[in-house]
Every structure is written in structure tokens, then in C-alpha cells.
Amino acid sequence: QVQLVESGGGLVQAGGSLRLSCAASGSMSSINTVGWYRQAPGKQRELVASITRGGNTNYADSVKGRFTISRDNAKNTVYLQMNSLKPEDTDVYYCNADVLVSGWLNNYWGQGTQVTVSS
């Protein structure tokens, strides 16, 4: 069973930084595309950033220039460096990954980590 565990969330003042980590564990062949999503209560989950296994990245317009997604394939870990944080970045952040397991591509979600930005 593959598990994704997010960490690094917390409370930060506006203009500050946080780095989120998403670590995958379990029996797997490889991790393909990984995305960071965020969701506020009563709202739809939205894609913040994604990265392919080869390192191609994609960002939501609202975070371009402030957030950077990266990955360490040897550690099965993906990071989201968040700089110049704004109160509107306050959300629960979720990691999502396409993981190759026994020849099958499965999709997994982490449990989420809270990010709170105070003004």
C-alpha cells in the first residue's frame, strides 16, 4: 500500500515562507506526476503546482513567481517552497501522485497539511 505523507505546514506571517514536503512510502515502481492542491472549506480543491518525473513544472497563475515545486526521486519526495505568502494562501494543502505499482498506474492523495498566513 502506497502512502503519501505531507509535512511542513504551519502558521506564518504574510511575506513569510514555508516549505511543504510530500513523502511517498510503500511498494512502488516509480512516481510519475505529482501535484500540490489546496482547498478551503466550502470550496473546490484547486491545483497549485505539479511536476512530472522528468521535472517539467506547471503553476497556477496565483502562485507563479512565489512558489517552486521540486522533487527528489531518490527520496520519493516532492517539495513545495512557498515564498512571499499572502493571507489568501491560507488553505489545507494536499499532495497527489500518480504511482506505478505492479504495472498499474494508481492515483493517491495525502491527508493534507494546514497552511495559515496571518496578515
PDB file of C-alpha atoms in Angstrom:
ATOM      1  CA  GLN A   1       0.000   0.000   0.000  1.00  0.00           C
ATOM      2  CA  VAL A   2       1.389   3.381  -1.004  1.00  0.00           C
ATOM      3  CA  GLN A   3       1.095   6.281   1.399  1.00  0.00           C
ATOM      4  CA  LEU A   4       1.708   9.975   0.838  1.00  0.00           C
ATOM      5  CA  VAL A   5       2.565  11.990   3.921  1.00  0.00           C
ATOM      6  CA  GLU A   6       2.646  15.770   3.840  1.00  0.00           C
ATOM      7  CA  SER A   7       4.544  17.878   6.339  1.00  0.00           C
ATOM      8  CA  GLY A   8       5.786  21.423   6.768  1.00  0.00           C
ATOM      9  CA  GLY A   9       2.548  23.304   7.192  1.00  0.00           C
ATOM     10  CA  GLY A  10       2.002  25.815   9.930  1.00  0.00           C
ATOM     11  CA  LEU A  11       1.300  29.414  10.844  1.00  0.00           C
ATOM     12  CA  VAL A  12       3.334  32.170   9.225  1.00  0.00           C
ATOM     13  CA  GLN A  13       3.024  35.917   8.839  1.00  0.00           C
ATOM     14  CA  ALA A  14       2.309  37.481   5.481  1.00  0.00           C
ATOM     15  CA  GLY A  15       5.504  37.764   3.472  1.00  0.00           C
ATOM     16  CA  GLY A  16       6.993  34.713   5.137  1.00  0.00           C
ATOM     17  CA  SER A  17       7.943  31.328   3.739  1.00  0.00           C
ATOM     18  CA  LEU A  18       7.153  27.684   4.289  1.00  0.00           C
ATOM     19  CA  ARG A  19       8.369  24.512   2.645  1.00  0.00           C
ATOM     20  CA  LEU A  20       5.977  21.621   2.307  1.00  0.00           C
ATOM     21  CA  SER A  21       7.155  18.060   1.801  1.00  0.00           C
ATOM     22  CA  CYS A  22       5.295  15.094   0.383  1.00  0.00           C
ATOM     23  CA  ALA A  23       6.986  11.777   1.072  1.00  0.00           C
ATOM     24  CA  ALA A  24       5.816   8.572  -0.570  1.00  0.00           C
ATOM     25  CA  SER A  25       6.299   5.211   1.075  1.00  0.00           C
ATOM     26  CA  GLY A  26       5.336   1.638   0.289  1.00  0.00           C
ATOM     27  CA  SER A  27       5.920  -0.760  -2.531  1.00  0.00           C
ATOM     28  CA  MET A  28       6.084   1.077  -5.835  1.00  0.00           C
ATOM     29  CA  SER A  29       7.973   1.057  -9.102  1.00  0.00           C
ATOM     30  CA  SER A  30       8.027   4.773  -9.731  1.00  0.00           C
ATOM     31  CA  ILE A  31       6.248   8.015  -9.013  1.00  0.00           C
ATOM     32  CA  ASN A  32       5.106   9.904 -12.067  1.00  0.00           C
ATOM     33  CA  THR A  33       3.380  13.280 -11.949  1.00  0.00           C
ATOM     34  CA  VAL A  34       2.923  14.819  -8.505  1.00  0.00           C
ATOM     35  CA  GLY A  35       0.709  17.759  -7.764  1.00  0.00           C
ATOM     36  CA  TRP A  36       0.091  20.048  -4.830  1.00  0.00           C
ATOM     37  CA  TYR A  37      -3.522  21.091  -4.392  1.00  0.00           C
ATOM     38  CA  ARG A  38      -5.222  23.330  -1.879  1.00  0.00           C
ATOM     39  CA  GLN A  39      -8.733  23.582  -0.588  1.00  0.00           C
ATOM     40  CA  ALA A  40     -10.573  25.985   1.661  1.00  0.00           C
ATOM     41  CA  PRO A  41     -13.775  24.971   3.468  1.00  0.00           C
ATOM     42  CA  GLY A  42     -16.719  25.005   1.077  1.00  0.00           C
ATOM     43  CA  LYS A  43     -14.541  25.485  -1.976  1.00  0.00           C
ATOM     44  CA  GLN A  44     -13.279  23.197  -4.705  1.00  0.00           C
ATOM     45  CA  ARG A  45      -9.818  21.740  -4.476  1.00  0.00           C
ATOM     46  CA  GLU A  46      -7.529  23.601  -6.862  1.00  0.00           C
ATOM     47  CA  LEU A  47      -4.202  22.708  -8.410  1.00  0.00           C
ATOM     48  CA  VAL A  48      -1.354  24.837  -7.113  1.00  0.00           C
ATOM     49  CA  ALA A  49       1.611  23.245  -8.867  1.00  0.00           C
ATOM     50  CA  SER A  50       2.630  19.994 -10.485  1.00  0.00           C
ATOM     51  CA  ILE A  51       5.826  18.313 -11.591  1.00  0.00           C
ATOM     52  CA  THR A  52       6.443  15.391 -13.894  1.00  0.00           C
ATOM     53  CA  ARG A  53       9.000  12.695 -13.226  1.00  0.00           C
ATOM     54  CA  GLY A  54      11.295  14.413 -15.690  1.00  0.00           C
ATOM     55  CA  GLY A  55      10.993  17.717 -13.859  1.00  0.00           C
ATOM     56  CA  ASN A  56       8.566  19.652 -16.039  1.00  0.00           C
ATOM     57  CA  THR A  57       6.566  22.025 -13.862  1.00  0.00           C
ATOM     58  CA  ASN A  58       3.241  23.799 -14.021  1.00  0.00           C
ATOM     59  CA  TYR A  59       1.882  26.514 -11.709  1.00  0.00           C
ATOM     60  CA  ALA A  60      -1.404  28.227 -11.011  1.00  0.00           C
ATOM     61  CA  ASP A  61      -1.287  31.863 -12.039  1.00  0.00           C
ATOM     62  CA  SER A  62      -1.903  32.929  -8.442  1.00  0.00           C
ATOM     63  CA  VAL A  63       1.384  31.409  -7.235  1.00  0.00           C
ATOM     64  CA  LYS A  64       3.708  31.926 -10.194  1.00  0.00           C
ATOM     65  CA  GLY A  65       6.914  33.612  -9.123  1.00  0.00           C
ATOM     66  CA  ARG A  66       6.266  32.855  -5.434  1.00  0.00           C
ATOM     67  CA  PHE A  67       6.045  29.050  -5.210  1.00  0.00           C
ATOM     68  CA  THR A  68       8.517  26.485  -6.508  1.00  0.00           C
ATOM     69  CA  ILE A  69       7.848  22.769  -6.820  1.00  0.00           C
ATOM     70  CA  SER A  70      10.737  20.327  -6.914  1.00  0.00           C
ATOM     71  CA  ARG A  71      11.362  16.641  -6.375  1.00  0.00           C
ATOM     72  CA  ASP A  72      13.999  14.217  -5.197  1.00  0.00           C
ATOM     73  CA  ASN A  73      13.300  10.946  -6.963  1.00  0.00           C
ATOM     74  CA  ALA A  74      15.867   9.080  -4.881  1.00  0.00           C
ATOM     75  CA  LYS A  75      13.949  10.020  -1.739  1.00  0.00           C
ATOM     76  CA  ASN A  76      10.466   9.678  -3.285  1.00  0.00           C
ATOM     77  CA  THR A  77       9.773  13.175  -2.026  1.00  0.00           C
ATOM     78  CA  VAL A  78       8.296  16.280  -3.612  1.00  0.00           C
ATOM     79  CA  TYR A  79       8.642  19.754  -2.148  1.00  0.00           C
ATOM     80  CA  LEU A  80       6.705  22.977  -2.427  1.00  0.00           C
ATOM     81  CA  GLN A  81       8.689  26.046  -1.479  1.00  0.00           C
ATOM     82  CA  MET A  82       6.280  28.866  -0.749  1.00  0.00           C
ATOM     83  CA  ASN A  83       7.665  32.397  -0.521  1.00  0.00           C
ATOM     84  CA  SER A  84       6.014  35.793  -0.156  1.00  0.00           C
ATOM     85  CA  LEU A  85       2.993  34.140   1.381  1.00  0.00           C
ATOM     86  CA  LYS A  86      -0.294  36.009   1.432  1.00  0.00           C
ATOM     87  CA  PRO A  87      -3.356  35.563   3.672  1.00  0.00           C
ATOM     88  CA  GLU A  88      -5.241  34.233   0.649  1.00  0.00           C
ATOM     89  CA  ASP A  89      -2.791  31.314   0.529  1.00  0.00           C
ATOM     90  CA  THR A  90      -4.371  30.020   3.735  1.00  0.00           C
ATOM     91  CA  ASP A  91      -5.759  26.564   2.972  1.00  0.00           C
ATOM     92  CA  VAL A  92      -5.270  22.877   3.552  1.00  0.00           C
ATOM     93  CA  TYR A  93      -2.613  21.699   1.108  1.00  0.00           C
ATOM     94  CA  TYR A  94      -2.796  18.188  -0.334  1.00  0.00           C
ATOM     95  CA  CYS A  95      -0.290  16.119  -2.235  1.00  0.00           C
ATOM     96  CA  ASN A  96      -1.467  13.961  -5.129  1.00  0.00           C
ATOM     97  CA  ALA A  97       0.595  11.470  -7.070  1.00  0.00           C
ATOM     98  CA  ASP A  98       0.341   9.008  -9.924  1.00  0.00           C
ATOM     99  CA  VAL A  99       2.271   5.968  -8.763  1.00  0.00           C
ATOM    100  CA  LEU A 100       3.227   2.898 -10.761  1.00  0.00           C
ATOM    101  CA  VAL A 101       2.536  -0.190  -8.660  1.00  0.00           C
ATOM    102  CA  SER A 102       2.964  -3.683 -10.102  1.00  0.00           C
ATOM    103  CA  GLY A 103       2.446  -2.404 -13.619  1.00  0.00           C
ATOM    104  CA  TRP A 104      -0.635  -0.394 -12.770  1.00  0.00           C
ATOM    105  CA  LEU A 105      -0.818   3.387 -12.529  1.00  0.00           C
ATOM    106  CA  ASN A 106      -2.720   4.361  -9.392  1.00  0.00           C
ATOM    107  CA  ASN A 107      -3.589   7.773  -8.006  1.00  0.00           C
ATOM    108  CA  TYR A 108      -3.092   8.643  -4.344  1.00  0.00           C
ATOM    109  CA  TRP A 109      -3.842  11.565  -2.046  1.00  0.00           C
ATOM    110  CA  GLY A 110      -2.141  12.581   1.161  1.00  0.00           C
ATOM    111  CA  GLN A 111      -4.022  13.566   4.296  1.00  0.00           C
ATOM    112  CA  GLY A 112      -3.341  17.287   3.934  1.00  0.00           C
ATOM    113  CA  THR A 113      -1.404  19.871   5.894  1.00  0.00           C
ATOM    114  CA  GLN A 114      -2.775  23.195   7.107  1.00  0.00           C
ATOM    115  CA  VAL A 115      -1.129  26.414   5.997  1.00  0.00           C
ATOM    116  CA  THR A 116      -2.264  29.580   7.731  1.00  0.00           C
ATOM    117  CA  VAL A 117      -0.952  33.002   6.742  1.00  0.00           C
ATOM    118  CA  SER A 118      -1.730  35.862   9.099  1.00  0.00           C
ATOM    119  CA  SER A 119      -1.967  39.457   7.952  1.00  0.00           C
TER     120      SER A 119
END
